[in-house]
Short mmCIF file of C-alpha atoms and ligand atoms in Angstrom, two decimals:
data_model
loop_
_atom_site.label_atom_id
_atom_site.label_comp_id
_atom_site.label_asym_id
_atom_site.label_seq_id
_atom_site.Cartn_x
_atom_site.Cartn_y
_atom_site.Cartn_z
CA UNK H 14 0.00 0.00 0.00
CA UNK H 15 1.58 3.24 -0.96
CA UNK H 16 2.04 5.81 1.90
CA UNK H 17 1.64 9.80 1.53
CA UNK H 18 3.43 11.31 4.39
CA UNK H 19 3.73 14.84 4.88
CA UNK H 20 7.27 16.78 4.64
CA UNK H 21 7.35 16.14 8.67
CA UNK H 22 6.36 12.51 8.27
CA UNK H 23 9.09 12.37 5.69
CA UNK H 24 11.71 13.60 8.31
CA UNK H 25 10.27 11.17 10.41
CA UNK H 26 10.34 8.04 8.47
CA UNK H 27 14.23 9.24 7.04
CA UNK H 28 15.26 8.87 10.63
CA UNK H 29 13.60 5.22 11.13
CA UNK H 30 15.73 4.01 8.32
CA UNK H 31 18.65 5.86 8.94
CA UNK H 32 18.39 4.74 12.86
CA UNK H 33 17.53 1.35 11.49
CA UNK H 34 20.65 0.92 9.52
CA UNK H 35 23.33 2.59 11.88
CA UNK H 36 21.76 -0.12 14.30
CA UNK H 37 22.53 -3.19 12.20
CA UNK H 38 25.33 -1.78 11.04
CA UNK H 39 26.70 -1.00 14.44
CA UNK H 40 26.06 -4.31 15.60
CA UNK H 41 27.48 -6.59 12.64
CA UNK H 42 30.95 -4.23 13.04
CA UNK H 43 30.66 -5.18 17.07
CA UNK H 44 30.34 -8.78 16.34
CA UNK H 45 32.61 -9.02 14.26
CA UNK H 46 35.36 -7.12 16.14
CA UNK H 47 34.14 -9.06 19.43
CA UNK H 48 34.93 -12.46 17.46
CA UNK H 49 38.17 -11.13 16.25
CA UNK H 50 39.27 -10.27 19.78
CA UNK H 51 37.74 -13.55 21.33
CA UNK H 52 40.12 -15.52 18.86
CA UNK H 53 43.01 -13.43 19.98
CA UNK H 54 42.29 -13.69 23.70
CA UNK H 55 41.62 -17.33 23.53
CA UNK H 56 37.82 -16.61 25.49
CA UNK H 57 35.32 -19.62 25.95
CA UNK H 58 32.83 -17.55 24.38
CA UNK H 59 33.43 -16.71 20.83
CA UNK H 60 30.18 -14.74 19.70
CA UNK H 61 27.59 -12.32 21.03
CA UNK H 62 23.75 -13.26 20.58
CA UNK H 63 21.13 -11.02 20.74
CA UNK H 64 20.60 -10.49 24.34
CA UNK H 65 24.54 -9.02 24.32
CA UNK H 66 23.19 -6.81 21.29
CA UNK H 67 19.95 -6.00 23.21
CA UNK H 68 21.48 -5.00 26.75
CA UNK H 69 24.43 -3.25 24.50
CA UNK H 70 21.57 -1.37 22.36
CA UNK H 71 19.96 0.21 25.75
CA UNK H 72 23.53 1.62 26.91
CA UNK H 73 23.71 3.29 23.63
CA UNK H 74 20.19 4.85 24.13
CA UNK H 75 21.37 6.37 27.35
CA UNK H 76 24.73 7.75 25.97
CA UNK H 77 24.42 11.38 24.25
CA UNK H 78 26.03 10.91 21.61
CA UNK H 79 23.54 7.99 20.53
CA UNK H 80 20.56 8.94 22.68
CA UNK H 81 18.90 10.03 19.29
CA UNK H 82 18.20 6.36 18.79
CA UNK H 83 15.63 6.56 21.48
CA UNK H 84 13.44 9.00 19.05
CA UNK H 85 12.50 5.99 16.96
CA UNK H 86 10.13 3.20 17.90
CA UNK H 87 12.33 0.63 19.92
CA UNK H 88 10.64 -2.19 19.32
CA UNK H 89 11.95 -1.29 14.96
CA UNK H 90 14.80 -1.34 16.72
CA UNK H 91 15.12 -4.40 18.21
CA UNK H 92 13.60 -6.04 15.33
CA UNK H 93 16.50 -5.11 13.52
CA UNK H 94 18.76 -6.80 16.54
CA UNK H 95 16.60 -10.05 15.69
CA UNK H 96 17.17 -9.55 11.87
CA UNK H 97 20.66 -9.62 12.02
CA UNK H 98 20.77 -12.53 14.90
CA UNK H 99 18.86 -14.39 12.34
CA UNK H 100 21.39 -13.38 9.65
CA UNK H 101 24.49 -14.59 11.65
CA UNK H 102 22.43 -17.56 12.60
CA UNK H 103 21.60 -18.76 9.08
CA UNK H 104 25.80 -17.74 8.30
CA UNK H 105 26.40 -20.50 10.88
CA UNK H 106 24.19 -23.22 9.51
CA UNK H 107 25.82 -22.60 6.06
CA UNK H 108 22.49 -21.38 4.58
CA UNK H 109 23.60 -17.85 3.80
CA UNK H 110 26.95 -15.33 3.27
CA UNK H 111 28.61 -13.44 5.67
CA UNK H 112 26.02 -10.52 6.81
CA UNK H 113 26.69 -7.31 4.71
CA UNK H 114 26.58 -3.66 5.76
CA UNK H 115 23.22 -1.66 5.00
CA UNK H 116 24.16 0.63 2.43
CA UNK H 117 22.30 4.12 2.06
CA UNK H 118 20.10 4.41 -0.71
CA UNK H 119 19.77 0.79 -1.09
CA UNK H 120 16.94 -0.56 0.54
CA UNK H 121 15.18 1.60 3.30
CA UNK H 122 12.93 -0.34 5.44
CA UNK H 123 11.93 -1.38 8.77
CA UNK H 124 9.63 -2.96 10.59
CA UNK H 125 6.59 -2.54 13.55
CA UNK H 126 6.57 -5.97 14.83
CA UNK H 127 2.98 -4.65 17.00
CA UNK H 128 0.82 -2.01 17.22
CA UNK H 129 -0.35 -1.32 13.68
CA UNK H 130 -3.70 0.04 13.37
CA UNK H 131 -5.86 0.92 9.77
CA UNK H 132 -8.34 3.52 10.15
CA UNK H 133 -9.95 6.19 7.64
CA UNK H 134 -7.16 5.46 5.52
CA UNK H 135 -4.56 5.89 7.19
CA UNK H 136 -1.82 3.84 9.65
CA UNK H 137 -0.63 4.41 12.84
CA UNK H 138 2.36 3.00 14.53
CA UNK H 139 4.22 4.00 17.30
CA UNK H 140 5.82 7.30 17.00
CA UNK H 141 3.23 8.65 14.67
CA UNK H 142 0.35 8.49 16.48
CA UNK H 143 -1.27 10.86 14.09
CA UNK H 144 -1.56 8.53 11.15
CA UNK H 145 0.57 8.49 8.05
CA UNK H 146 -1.78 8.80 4.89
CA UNK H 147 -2.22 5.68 2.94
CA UNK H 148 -3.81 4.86 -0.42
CA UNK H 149 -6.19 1.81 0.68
CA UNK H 150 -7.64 0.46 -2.41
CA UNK H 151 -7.60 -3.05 -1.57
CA UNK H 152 -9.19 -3.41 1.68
CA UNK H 153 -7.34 -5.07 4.65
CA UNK H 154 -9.46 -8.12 6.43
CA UNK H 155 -8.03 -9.45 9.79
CA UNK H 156 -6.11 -8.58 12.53
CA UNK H 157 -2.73 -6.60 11.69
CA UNK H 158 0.18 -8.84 12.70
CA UNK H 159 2.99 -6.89 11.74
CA UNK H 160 4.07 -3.87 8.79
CA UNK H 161 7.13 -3.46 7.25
CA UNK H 162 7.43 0.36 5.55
CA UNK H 163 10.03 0.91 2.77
CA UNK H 164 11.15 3.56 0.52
CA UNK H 165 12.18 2.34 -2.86
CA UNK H 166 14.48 4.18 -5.30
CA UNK H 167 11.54 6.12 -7.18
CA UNK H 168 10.95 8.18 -3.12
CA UNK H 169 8.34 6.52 -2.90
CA UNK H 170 6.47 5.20 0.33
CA UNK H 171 5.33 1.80 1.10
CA UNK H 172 3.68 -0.24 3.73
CA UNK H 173 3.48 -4.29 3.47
CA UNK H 174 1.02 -5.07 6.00
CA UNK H 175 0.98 -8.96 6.88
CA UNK H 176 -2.89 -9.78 8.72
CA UNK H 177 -3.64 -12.98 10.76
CA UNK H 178 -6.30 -13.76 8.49
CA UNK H 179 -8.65 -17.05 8.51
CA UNK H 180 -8.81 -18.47 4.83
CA UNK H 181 -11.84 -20.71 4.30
CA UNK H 182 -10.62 -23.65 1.91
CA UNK H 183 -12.82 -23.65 -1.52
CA UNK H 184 -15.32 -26.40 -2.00
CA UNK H 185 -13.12 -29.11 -4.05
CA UNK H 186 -13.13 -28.63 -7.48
CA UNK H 187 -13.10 -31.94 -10.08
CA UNK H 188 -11.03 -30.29 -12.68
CA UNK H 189 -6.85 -31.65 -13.44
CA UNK H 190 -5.52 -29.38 -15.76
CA UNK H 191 -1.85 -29.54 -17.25
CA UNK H 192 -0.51 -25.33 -17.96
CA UNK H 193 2.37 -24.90 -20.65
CA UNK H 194 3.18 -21.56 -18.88
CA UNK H 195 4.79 -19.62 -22.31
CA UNK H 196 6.13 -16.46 -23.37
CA UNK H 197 3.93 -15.95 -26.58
CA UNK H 198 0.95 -16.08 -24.11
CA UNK H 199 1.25 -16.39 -20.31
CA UNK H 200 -0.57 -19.68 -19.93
CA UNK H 201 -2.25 -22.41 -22.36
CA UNK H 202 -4.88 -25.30 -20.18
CA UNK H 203 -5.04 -28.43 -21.04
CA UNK H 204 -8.81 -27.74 -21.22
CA UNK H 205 -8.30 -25.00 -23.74
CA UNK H 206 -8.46 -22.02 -21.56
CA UNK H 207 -5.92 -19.96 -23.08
CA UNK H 208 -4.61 -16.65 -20.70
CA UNK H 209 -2.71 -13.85 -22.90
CA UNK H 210 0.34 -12.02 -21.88
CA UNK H 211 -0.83 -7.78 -21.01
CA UNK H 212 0.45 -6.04 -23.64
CA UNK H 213 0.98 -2.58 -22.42
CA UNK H 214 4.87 -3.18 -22.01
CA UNK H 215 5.53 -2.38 -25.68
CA UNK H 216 5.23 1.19 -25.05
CA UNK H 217 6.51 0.95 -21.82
CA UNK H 218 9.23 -0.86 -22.74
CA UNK H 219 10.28 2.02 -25.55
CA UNK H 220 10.24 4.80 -22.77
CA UNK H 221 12.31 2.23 -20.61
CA UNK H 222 14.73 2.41 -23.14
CA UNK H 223 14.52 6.20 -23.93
CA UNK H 224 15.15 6.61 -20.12
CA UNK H 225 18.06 3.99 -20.00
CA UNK H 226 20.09 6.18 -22.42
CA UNK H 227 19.20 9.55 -21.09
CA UNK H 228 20.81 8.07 -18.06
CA UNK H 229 23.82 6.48 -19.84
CA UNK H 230 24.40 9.82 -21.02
CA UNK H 231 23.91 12.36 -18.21
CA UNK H 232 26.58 13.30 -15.90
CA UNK H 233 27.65 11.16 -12.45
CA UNK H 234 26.23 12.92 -9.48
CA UNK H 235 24.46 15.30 -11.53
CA UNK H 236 20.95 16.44 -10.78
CA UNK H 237 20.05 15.04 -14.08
CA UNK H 238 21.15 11.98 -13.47
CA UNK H 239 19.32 11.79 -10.31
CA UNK H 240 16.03 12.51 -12.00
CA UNK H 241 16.54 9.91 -14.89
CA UNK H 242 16.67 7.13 -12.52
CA UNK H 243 14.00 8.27 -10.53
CA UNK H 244 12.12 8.29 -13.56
CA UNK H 245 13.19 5.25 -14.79
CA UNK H 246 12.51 3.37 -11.10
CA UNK H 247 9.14 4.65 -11.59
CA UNK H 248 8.55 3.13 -14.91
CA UNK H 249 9.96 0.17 -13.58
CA UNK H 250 7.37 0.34 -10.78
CA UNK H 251 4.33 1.41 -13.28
CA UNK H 252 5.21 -2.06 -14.96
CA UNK H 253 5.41 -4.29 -12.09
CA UNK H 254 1.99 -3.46 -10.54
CA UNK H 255 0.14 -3.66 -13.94
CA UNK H 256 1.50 -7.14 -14.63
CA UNK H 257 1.34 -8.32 -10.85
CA UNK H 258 -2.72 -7.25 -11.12
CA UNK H 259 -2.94 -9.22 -14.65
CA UNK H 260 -1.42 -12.01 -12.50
CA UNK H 261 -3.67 -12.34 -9.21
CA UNK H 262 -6.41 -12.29 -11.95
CA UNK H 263 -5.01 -15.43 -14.06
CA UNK H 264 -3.19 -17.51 -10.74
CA UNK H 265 -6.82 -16.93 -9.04
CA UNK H 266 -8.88 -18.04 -11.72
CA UNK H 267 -6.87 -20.97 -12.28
CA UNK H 268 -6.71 -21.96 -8.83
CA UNK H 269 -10.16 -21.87 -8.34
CA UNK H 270 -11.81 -23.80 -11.46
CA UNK H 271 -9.10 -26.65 -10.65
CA UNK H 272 -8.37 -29.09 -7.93
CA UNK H 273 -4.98 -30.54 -8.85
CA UNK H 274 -2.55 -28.10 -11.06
CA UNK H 275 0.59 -29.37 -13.48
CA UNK H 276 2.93 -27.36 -14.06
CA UNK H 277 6.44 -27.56 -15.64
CA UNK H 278 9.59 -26.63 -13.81
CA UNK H 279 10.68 -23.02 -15.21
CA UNK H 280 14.33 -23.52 -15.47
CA UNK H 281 14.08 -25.23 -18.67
CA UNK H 282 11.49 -21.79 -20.28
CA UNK H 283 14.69 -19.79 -18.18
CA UNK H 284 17.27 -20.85 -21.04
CA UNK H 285 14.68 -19.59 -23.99
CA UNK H 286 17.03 -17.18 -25.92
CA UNK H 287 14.58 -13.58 -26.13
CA UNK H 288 15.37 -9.87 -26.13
CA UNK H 289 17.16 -8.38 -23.02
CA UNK H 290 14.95 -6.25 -21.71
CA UNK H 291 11.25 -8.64 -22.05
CA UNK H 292 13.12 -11.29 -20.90
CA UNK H 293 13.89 -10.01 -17.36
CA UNK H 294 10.28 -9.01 -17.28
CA UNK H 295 8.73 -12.34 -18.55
CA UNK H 296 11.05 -14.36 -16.32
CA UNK H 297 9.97 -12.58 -13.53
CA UNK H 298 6.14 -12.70 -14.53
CA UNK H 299 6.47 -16.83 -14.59
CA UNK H 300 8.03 -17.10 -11.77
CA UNK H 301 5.97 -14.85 -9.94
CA UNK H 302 2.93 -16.85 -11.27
CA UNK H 303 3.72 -19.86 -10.16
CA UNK H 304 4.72 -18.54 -7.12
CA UNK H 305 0.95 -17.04 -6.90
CA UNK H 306 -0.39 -20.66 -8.35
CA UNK H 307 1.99 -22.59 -5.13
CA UNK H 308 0.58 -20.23 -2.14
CA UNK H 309 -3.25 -19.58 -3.75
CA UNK H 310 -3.43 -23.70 -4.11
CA UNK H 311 -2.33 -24.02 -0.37
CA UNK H 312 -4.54 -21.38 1.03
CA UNK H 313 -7.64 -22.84 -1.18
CA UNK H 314 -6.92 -26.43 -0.21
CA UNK H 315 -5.78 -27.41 -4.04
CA UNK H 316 -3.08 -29.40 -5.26
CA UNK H 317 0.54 -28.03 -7.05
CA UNK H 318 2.32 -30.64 -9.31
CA UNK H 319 5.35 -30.27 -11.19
CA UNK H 320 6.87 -32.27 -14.04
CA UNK H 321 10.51 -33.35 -14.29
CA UNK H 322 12.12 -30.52 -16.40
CA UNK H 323 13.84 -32.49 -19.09
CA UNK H 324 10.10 -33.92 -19.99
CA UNK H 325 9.86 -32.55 -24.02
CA UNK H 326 6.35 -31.30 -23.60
CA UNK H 327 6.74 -29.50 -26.66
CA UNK H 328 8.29 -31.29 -28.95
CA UNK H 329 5.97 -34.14 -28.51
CA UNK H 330 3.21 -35.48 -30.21
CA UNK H 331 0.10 -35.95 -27.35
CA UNK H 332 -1.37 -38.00 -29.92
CA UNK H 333 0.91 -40.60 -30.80
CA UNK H 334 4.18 -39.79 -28.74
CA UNK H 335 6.39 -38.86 -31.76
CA UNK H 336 8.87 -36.58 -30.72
CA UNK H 337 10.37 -34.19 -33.27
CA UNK H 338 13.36 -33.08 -32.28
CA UNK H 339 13.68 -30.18 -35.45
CA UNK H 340 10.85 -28.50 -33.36
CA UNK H 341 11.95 -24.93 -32.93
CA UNK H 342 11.00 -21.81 -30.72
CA UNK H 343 9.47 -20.33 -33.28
CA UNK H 344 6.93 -22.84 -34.58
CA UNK H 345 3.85 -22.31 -33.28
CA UNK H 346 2.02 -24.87 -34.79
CA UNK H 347 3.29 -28.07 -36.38
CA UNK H 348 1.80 -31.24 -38.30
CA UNK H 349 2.88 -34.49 -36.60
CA UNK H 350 4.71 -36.52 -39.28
CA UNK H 351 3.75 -40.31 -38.06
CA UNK H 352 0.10 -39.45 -37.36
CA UNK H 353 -0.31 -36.34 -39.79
CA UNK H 354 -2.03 -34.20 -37.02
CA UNK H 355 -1.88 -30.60 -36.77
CA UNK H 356 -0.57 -29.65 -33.03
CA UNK H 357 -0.89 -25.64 -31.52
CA UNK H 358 2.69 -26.16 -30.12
CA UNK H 359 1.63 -24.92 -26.40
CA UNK H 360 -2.26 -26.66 -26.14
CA UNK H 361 -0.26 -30.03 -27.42
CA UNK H 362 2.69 -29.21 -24.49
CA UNK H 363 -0.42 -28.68 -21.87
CA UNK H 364 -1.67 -32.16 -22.81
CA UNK H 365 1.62 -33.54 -22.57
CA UNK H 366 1.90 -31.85 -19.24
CA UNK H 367 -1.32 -33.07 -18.17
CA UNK H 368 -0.70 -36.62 -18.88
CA UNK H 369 3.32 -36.58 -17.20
CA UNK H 370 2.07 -35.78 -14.36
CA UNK H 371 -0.99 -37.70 -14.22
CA UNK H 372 1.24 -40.63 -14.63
CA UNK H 373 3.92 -39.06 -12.02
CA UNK H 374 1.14 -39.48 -9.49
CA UNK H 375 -0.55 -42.33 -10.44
CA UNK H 376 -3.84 -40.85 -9.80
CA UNK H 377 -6.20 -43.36 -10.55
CA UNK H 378 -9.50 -42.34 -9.47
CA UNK H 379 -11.37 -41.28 -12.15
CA UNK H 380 -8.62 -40.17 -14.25
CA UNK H 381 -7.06 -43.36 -15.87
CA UNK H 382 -10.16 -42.90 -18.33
CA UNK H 383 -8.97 -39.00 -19.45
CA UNK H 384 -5.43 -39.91 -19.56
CA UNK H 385 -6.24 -42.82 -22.09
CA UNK H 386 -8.21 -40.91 -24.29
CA UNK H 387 -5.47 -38.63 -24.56
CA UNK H 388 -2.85 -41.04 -25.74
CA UNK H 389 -1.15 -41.57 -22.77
CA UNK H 390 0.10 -44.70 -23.76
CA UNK H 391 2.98 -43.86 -25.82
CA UNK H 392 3.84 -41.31 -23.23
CA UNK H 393 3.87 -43.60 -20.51
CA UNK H 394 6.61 -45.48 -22.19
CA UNK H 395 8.20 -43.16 -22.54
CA UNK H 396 8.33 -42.39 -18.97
CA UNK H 397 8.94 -45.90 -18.04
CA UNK H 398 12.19 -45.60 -20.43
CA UNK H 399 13.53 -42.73 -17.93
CA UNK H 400 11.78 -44.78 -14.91
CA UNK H 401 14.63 -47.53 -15.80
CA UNK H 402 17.10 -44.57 -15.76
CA UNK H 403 16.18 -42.27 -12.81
CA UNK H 404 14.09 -44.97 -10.29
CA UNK H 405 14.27 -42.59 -7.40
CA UNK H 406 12.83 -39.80 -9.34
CA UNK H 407 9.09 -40.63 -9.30
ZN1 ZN Y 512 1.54 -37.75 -33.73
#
């Protein structure tokens, strides 16, 4: 939800993350220079947890020279002592780097573990009691948990509001539908349902590239150059929340017309050659679709399958199994050359995705009779070939 806070808010908020940042930052370069010392002095303990950081974090509040850290909400504060507990802690297990310094201008955030209210559109949080403005369009159901606000490149204002909220599980649908998610259009059904990619990026993506040279060419540190990348961050930002609405649209309606969804695994549509610029954006809209697909099916009580990537769900035949390996990314359409049927290259890859992982599952009930009429046997030996190869894999 964007945020509109006045020119005091503003002050405000630049505080938060600048308080916010000195704090983790202050706290990694203690940890790391307690370690190094430790190792020198040969001490039993070796590292400081968050209680150290905590009890070390109220001293600072009470020294002058720091005591402006008390004119932020604490509680942001110790969240960020948590955050970077939980960033050492995943260092340890292996799971992650070494924790990096906050830069400025990178990413300005923090959080309000408690004590978020919505009212009259606005939110209040501790330390601004008054309410910061906030543009409300999709209404909030449930009990706030926590909010996270952030400023993003463009100066703009955001608040991610996370809600305990109860989500009743749909009725169960009968519906198994394979989806050959695709660049040419978003996503092709097995049962013919056919969801277009938004087009509006054409234009967009012209004025992306007008902006990208204006700020190739413009001066370093020059007020110019500032405002071409705020410009171009809010381009960037025009884009993402047109296609993310095009997506809760198509990831809802597919989740709730079908019980069990089949989907490929993306890294194989990752290595399809395309131009620079739609390609970021497309990989990010598939990914982010069947990230919508995975969480929507869980909430809703549905099912998420996916296929074993090397499975050629284009290049073959869901009629008779033929696989035609001169198949290339730009034939749309194709005649089958042992059964002499014409194939729409991504319904015929939704049928073959429908059928892999019918078979993957072995989900009898009631669908042994849909998979045969689609040809499955040819498939299915073809699965038992790599079954002989890969046992574990199925
Ligand atoms: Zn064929």
């Amino acid at each position: 939800m964007r945020l509109f806070p006045t020119k005091e808010q503003e002050t405000k908020l630049a505080k938060h993350f600048g308080c916010i940042r000195f704090v983790y930052n202050h706290f990694l370069d203690n940890r790391v220079k307690f370690y190094l010392s430790a190792k020198e002095k040969q001490l039993a303990k070796k590292s400081l947890n968050y209680y150290d950081d905590a009890a070390e974090l109220t001293k600072l509040k009470k020294q002058p020279e720091t005591e402006w850290l008390s004119e932020v909400n604490s509680q942001s504060l110790q969240h960020a002592l948590k955050h970077l507990d939980g960033a050492f802690n995943r260092f340890y297990r292996k799971q992650a780097k070494f924790p990096r310094f906050k830069k400025k201008n990178l990413k300005n955030s923090f959080r309000i573990p408690q004590f978020v209210r919505l009212e009259n559109n606005k939110i209040y949080f501790p330390k601004f009691k008054e309410g910061i403005k906030m543009d409300n369009h999709r209404p909030v159901e449930g009990e706030v948990e926590f909010a996270t606000i952030t400023m993003n490149a463009a100066g703009q204002y955001h608040a991610c509001i996370t809600v305990e909220k109860f989500i009743e599980k749909l009725e169960p649908a009968s519906k198994v539908v394979g989806i050959d998610l695709g660049v040419k259009e978003l996503a092709v059904c097995s049962d013919g349902t056919r969801f277009p990619n938004i087009k509006p990026f054409r234009s967009l993506e012209q004025r992306i590239r007008v902006r990208q040279k204006e700020l190739a060419r413009s001066k370093k540190d020059s007020k110019g150059r500032q405002k071409s990348r705020l410009k171009l961050a809010r381009l960037y930002n025009k884009i993402s929340n047109v296609r993310n609405d095009h997506l809760h649209k198509v990831s809802h309606q597919i989740v709730s017309e079908n019980q069990t969804i089949i989907l490929e695994d993306l890294n194989v549509k990752g290595m399809m050659a395309n131009r620079k610029l739609s390609k970021s954006i497309w990989d990010v809209s598939l990914s982010e679709l069947v990230r919508q697909i995975s969480y929507k099916a869980e909430w809703y009580g549905r099912k998420v399958l996916f296929i074993d990537r090397w499975f050629p769900s284009s290049k073959t035949c869901h009629h008779c199994g033929y696989i035609n390996e001169s198949l290339t990314l730009k034939d749309r359409e194709w005649t089958c050359p042992r059964c002499e049927r014409k194939l729409d290259r991504d319904y015929n890859a939704s049928q073959n995705i429908l059928v892999q992982g019918l078979n993957m599952k072995n989900m009898s009930v009631g669908t042994t009779e849909s998979a045969e009429c689609l040809g499955v046997s040819s498939v299915a030996k073809a699965i038992d070939n790599r079954l002989a190869r890969k046992p574990n894999r199925l």
